[in-house]
Short mmCIF file of C-alpha atoms in Angstrom, two decimals:
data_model
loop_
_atom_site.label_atom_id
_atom_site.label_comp_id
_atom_site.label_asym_id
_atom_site.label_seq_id
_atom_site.Cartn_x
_atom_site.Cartn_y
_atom_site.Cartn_z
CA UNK A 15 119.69 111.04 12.72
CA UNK A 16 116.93 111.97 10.40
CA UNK A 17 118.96 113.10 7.53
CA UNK A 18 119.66 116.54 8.98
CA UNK A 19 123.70 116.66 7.84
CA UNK A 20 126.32 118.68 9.63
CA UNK A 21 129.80 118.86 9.18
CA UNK A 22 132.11 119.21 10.35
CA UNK A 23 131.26 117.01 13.02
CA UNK A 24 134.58 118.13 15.17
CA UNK A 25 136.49 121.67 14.70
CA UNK A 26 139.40 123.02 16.54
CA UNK A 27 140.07 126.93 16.01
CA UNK A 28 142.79 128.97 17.91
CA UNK A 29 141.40 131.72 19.44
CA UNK A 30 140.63 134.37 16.77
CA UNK A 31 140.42 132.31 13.87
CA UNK A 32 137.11 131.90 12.52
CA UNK A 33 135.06 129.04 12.42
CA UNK A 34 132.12 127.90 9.92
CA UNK A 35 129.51 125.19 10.53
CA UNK A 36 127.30 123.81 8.03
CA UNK A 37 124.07 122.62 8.05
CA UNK A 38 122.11 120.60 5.18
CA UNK A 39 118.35 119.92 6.15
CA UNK A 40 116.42 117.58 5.45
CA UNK A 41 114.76 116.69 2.15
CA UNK A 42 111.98 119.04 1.19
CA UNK A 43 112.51 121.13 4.30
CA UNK A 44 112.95 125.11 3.74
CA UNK A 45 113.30 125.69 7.56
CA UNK A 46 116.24 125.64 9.70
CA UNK A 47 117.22 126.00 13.73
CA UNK A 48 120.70 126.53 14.81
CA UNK A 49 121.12 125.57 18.66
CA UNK A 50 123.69 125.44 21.25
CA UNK A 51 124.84 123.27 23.77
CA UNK A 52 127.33 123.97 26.61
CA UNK A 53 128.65 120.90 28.44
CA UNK A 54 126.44 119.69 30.86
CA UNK A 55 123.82 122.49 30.00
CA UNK A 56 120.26 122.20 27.48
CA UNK A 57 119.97 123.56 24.18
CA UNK A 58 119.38 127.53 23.70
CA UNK A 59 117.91 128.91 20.39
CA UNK A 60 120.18 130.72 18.28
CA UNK A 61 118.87 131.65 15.10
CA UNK A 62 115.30 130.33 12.77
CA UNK A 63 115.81 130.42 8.81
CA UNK A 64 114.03 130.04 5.77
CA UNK A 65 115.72 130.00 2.40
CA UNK A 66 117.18 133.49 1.94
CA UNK A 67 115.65 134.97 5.10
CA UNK A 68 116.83 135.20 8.41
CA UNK A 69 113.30 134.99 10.68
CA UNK A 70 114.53 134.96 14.31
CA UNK A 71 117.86 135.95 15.47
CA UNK A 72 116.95 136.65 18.72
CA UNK A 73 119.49 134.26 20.66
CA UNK A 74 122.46 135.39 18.09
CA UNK A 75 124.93 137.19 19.96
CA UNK A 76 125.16 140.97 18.60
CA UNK A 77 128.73 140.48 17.46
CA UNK A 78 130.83 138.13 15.35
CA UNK A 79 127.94 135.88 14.89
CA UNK A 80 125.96 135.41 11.54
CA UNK A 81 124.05 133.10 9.86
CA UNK A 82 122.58 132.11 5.72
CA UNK A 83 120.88 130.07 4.32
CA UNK A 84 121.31 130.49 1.16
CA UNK A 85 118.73 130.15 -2.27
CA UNK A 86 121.12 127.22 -3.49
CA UNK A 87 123.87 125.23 -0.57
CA UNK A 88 123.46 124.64 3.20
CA UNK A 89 122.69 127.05 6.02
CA UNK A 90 126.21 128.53 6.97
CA UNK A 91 126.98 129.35 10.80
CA UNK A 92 129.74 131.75 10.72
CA UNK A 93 131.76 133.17 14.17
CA UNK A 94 134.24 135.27 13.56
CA UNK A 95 137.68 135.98 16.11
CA UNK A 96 136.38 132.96 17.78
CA UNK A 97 136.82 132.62 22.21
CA UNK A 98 137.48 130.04 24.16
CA UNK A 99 133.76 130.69 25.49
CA UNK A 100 132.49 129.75 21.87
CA UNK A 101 133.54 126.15 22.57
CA UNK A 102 130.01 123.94 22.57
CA UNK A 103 128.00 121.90 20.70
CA UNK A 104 126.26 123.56 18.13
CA UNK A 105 123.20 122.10 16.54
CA UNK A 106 121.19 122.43 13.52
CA UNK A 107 117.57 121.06 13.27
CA UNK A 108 115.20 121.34 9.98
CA UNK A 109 111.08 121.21 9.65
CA UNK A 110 109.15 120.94 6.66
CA UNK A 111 107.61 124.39 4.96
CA UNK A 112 104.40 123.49 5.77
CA UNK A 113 104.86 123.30 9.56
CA UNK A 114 102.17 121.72 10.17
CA UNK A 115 103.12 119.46 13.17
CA UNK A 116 105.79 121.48 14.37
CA UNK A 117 108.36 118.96 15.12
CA UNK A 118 111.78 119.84 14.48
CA UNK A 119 114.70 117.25 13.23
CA UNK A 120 118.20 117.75 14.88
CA UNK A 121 121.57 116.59 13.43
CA UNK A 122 123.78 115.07 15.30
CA UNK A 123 125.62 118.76 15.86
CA UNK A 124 129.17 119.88 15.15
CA UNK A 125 131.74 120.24 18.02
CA UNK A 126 133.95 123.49 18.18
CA UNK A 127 136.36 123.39 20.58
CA UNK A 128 139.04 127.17 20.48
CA UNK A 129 142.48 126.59 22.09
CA UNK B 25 112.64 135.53 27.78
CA UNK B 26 110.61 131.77 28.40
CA UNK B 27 111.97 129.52 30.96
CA UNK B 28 111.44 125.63 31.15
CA UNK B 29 112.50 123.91 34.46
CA UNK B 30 112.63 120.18 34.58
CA UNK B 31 112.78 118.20 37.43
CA UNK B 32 114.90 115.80 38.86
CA UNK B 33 117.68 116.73 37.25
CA UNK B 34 119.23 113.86 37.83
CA UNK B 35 117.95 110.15 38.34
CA UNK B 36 119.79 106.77 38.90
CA UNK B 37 116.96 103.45 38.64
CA UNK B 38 117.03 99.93 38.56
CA UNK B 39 116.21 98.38 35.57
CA UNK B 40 112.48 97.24 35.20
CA UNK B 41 111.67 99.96 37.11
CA UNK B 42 108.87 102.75 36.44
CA UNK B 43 110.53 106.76 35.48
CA UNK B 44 108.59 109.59 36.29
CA UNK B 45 110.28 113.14 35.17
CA UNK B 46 108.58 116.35 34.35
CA UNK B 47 108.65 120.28 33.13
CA UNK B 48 107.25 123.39 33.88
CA UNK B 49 106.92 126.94 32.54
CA UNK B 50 106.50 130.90 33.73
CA UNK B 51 104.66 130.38 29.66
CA UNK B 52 101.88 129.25 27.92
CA UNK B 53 102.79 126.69 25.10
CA UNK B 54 100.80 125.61 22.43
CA UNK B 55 102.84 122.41 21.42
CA UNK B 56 105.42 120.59 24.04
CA UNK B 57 107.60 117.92 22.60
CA UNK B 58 110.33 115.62 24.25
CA UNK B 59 113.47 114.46 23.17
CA UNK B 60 116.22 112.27 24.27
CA UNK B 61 119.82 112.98 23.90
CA UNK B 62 122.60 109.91 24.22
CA UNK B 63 126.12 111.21 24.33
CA UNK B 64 127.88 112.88 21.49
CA UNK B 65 124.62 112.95 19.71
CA UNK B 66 121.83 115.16 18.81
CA UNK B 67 118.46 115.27 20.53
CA UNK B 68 115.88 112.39 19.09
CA UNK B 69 112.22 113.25 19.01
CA UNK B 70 110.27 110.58 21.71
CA UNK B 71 106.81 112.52 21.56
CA UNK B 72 105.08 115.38 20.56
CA UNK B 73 101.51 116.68 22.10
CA UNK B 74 99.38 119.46 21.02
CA UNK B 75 96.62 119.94 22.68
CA UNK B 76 96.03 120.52 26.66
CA UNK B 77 94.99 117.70 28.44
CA UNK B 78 96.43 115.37 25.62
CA UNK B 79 98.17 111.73 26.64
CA UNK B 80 100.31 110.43 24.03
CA UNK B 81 102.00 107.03 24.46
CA UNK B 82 105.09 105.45 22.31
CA UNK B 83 105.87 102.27 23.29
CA UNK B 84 106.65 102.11 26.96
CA UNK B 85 106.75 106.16 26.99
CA UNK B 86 103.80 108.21 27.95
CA UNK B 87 103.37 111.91 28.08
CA UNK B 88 100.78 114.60 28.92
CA UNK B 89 100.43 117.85 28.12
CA UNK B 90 98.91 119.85 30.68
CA UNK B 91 95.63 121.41 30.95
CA UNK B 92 97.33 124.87 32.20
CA UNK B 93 99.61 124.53 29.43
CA UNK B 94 102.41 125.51 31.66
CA UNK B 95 103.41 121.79 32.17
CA UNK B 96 103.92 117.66 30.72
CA UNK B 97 105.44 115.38 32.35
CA UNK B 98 106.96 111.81 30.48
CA UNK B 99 106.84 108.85 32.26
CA UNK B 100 108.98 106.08 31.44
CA UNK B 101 108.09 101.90 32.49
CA UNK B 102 109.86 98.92 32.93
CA UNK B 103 113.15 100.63 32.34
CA UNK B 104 115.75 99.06 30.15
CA UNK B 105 119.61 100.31 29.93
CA UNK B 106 119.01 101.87 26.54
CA UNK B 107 116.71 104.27 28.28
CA UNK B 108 120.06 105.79 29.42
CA UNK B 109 120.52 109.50 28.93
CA UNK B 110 119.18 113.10 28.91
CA UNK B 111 115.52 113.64 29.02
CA UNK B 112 114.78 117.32 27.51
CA UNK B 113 111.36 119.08 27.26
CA UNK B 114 110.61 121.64 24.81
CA UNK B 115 107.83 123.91 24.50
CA UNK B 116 106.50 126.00 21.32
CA UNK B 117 104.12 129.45 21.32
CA UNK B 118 103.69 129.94 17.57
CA UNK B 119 103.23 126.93 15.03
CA UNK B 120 106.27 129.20 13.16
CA UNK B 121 108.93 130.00 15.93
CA UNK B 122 111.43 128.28 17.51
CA UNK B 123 111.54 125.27 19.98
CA UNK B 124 112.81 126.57 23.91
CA UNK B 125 114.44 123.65 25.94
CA UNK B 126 114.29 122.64 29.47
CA UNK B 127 117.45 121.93 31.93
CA UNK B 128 117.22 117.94 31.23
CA UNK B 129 116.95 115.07 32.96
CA UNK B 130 120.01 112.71 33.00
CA UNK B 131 118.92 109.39 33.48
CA UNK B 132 120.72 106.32 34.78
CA UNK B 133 120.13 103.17 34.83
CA UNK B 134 121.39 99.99 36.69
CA UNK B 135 121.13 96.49 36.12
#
């Protein structure tokens, strides 16, 4: 699905265990969109990225969410002491650094689901 | 924060025949794209417009962004069975912030 890579593609946490998604764009892009999907429901905005710096967090939840991408690896979504409300879909899409047509490039998402 | 509503939210269609579906905003956009979802996948970009008043066509898929910038709509003919699945719009404000979505659309279609 246009060589964005996520994995794992299906994760099973108990509740308060913590769960970490990973996200490798695609080649030569330096931006990256973490999304989320509740069944039945559209896509909301988590969190925009560049290498090393976070740009727009403004759909993060205020706890026991982060996110990095780091200088050198994929972009890392962390939640901590995970709910059973966490369970969705949660998707990563890249673009290329020089934006130009803004068109963003999803992978085909990972699946948490918390006992 | 920036709403997109898309109507229907649901549609069920006979194959061969013409889909209609579209998306509005409280928000100016600058770019609106739209992308179809199958099941257990991610979304797939179908087209992307970028200026008001713009109509884009991909195969048998047309789309128009609209002059108030608070709309598009995607039109879909001769349906096949493939076409089956969820229809999302997305708008953009800034050529460097993020994508919002719209409800969907879940198509249906039957031979």
């Amino acid at each position: 699905n246009a060589g964005v890579m996520q994995n794992p593609r299906h994760l099973v946490r108990r509740r308060g265990q913590e769960a970490r998604l990973r996200c490798s764009p695609m080649k030569g892009h330096s931006h990256v969109y973490w999304y989320r999907q509740l069944p039945e429901e559209g896509l909301k905005f988590m969190v925009y990225l560049q290498k090393e710096n976070i740009i727009d967090e403004s759909g993060m939840p205020k706890e026991r969410f982060s996110a990095e991408f780091p200088k050198e690896g994929p972009s890392i979504l962390r939640i901590q002491q995970v709910v059973r409300g966490d369970s969705a879909a949660y998707f990563c899409a890249s673009s290329p650094p020089s934006y130009g047509t803004g068109e963003l490039f999803f992978g085909e998402g990972s699946r948490l689901t918390v006992l | 924060g920036q709403q997109l509503n898309q109507s229907p939210q649901s549609m069920f269609i006979q194959e061969g025949e013409d889909v209609s579906m579209n998306c509005t905003s409280s928000s100016i956009f600058n770019t609106w794209l739209w992308y179809k979802q199958d099941p257990g996948e991610g979304p797939v970009l179908l087209i992307a417009l970028y200026k008001a008043g713009e109509l884009t066509s991909n195969g048998r898929l047309t789309a128009q962004f609209g002059i108030t910038r608070k709309d598009s709509f995607l039109n879909i003919s001769a349906s096949i069975p493939s076409d089956v699945g969820i229809y999302f719009c997305a708008g953009r404000t800034g050529t460097a912030s993020k994508l919002t979505f719209g409800t969907g659309t879940r198509l249906q279609v039957t031979l």
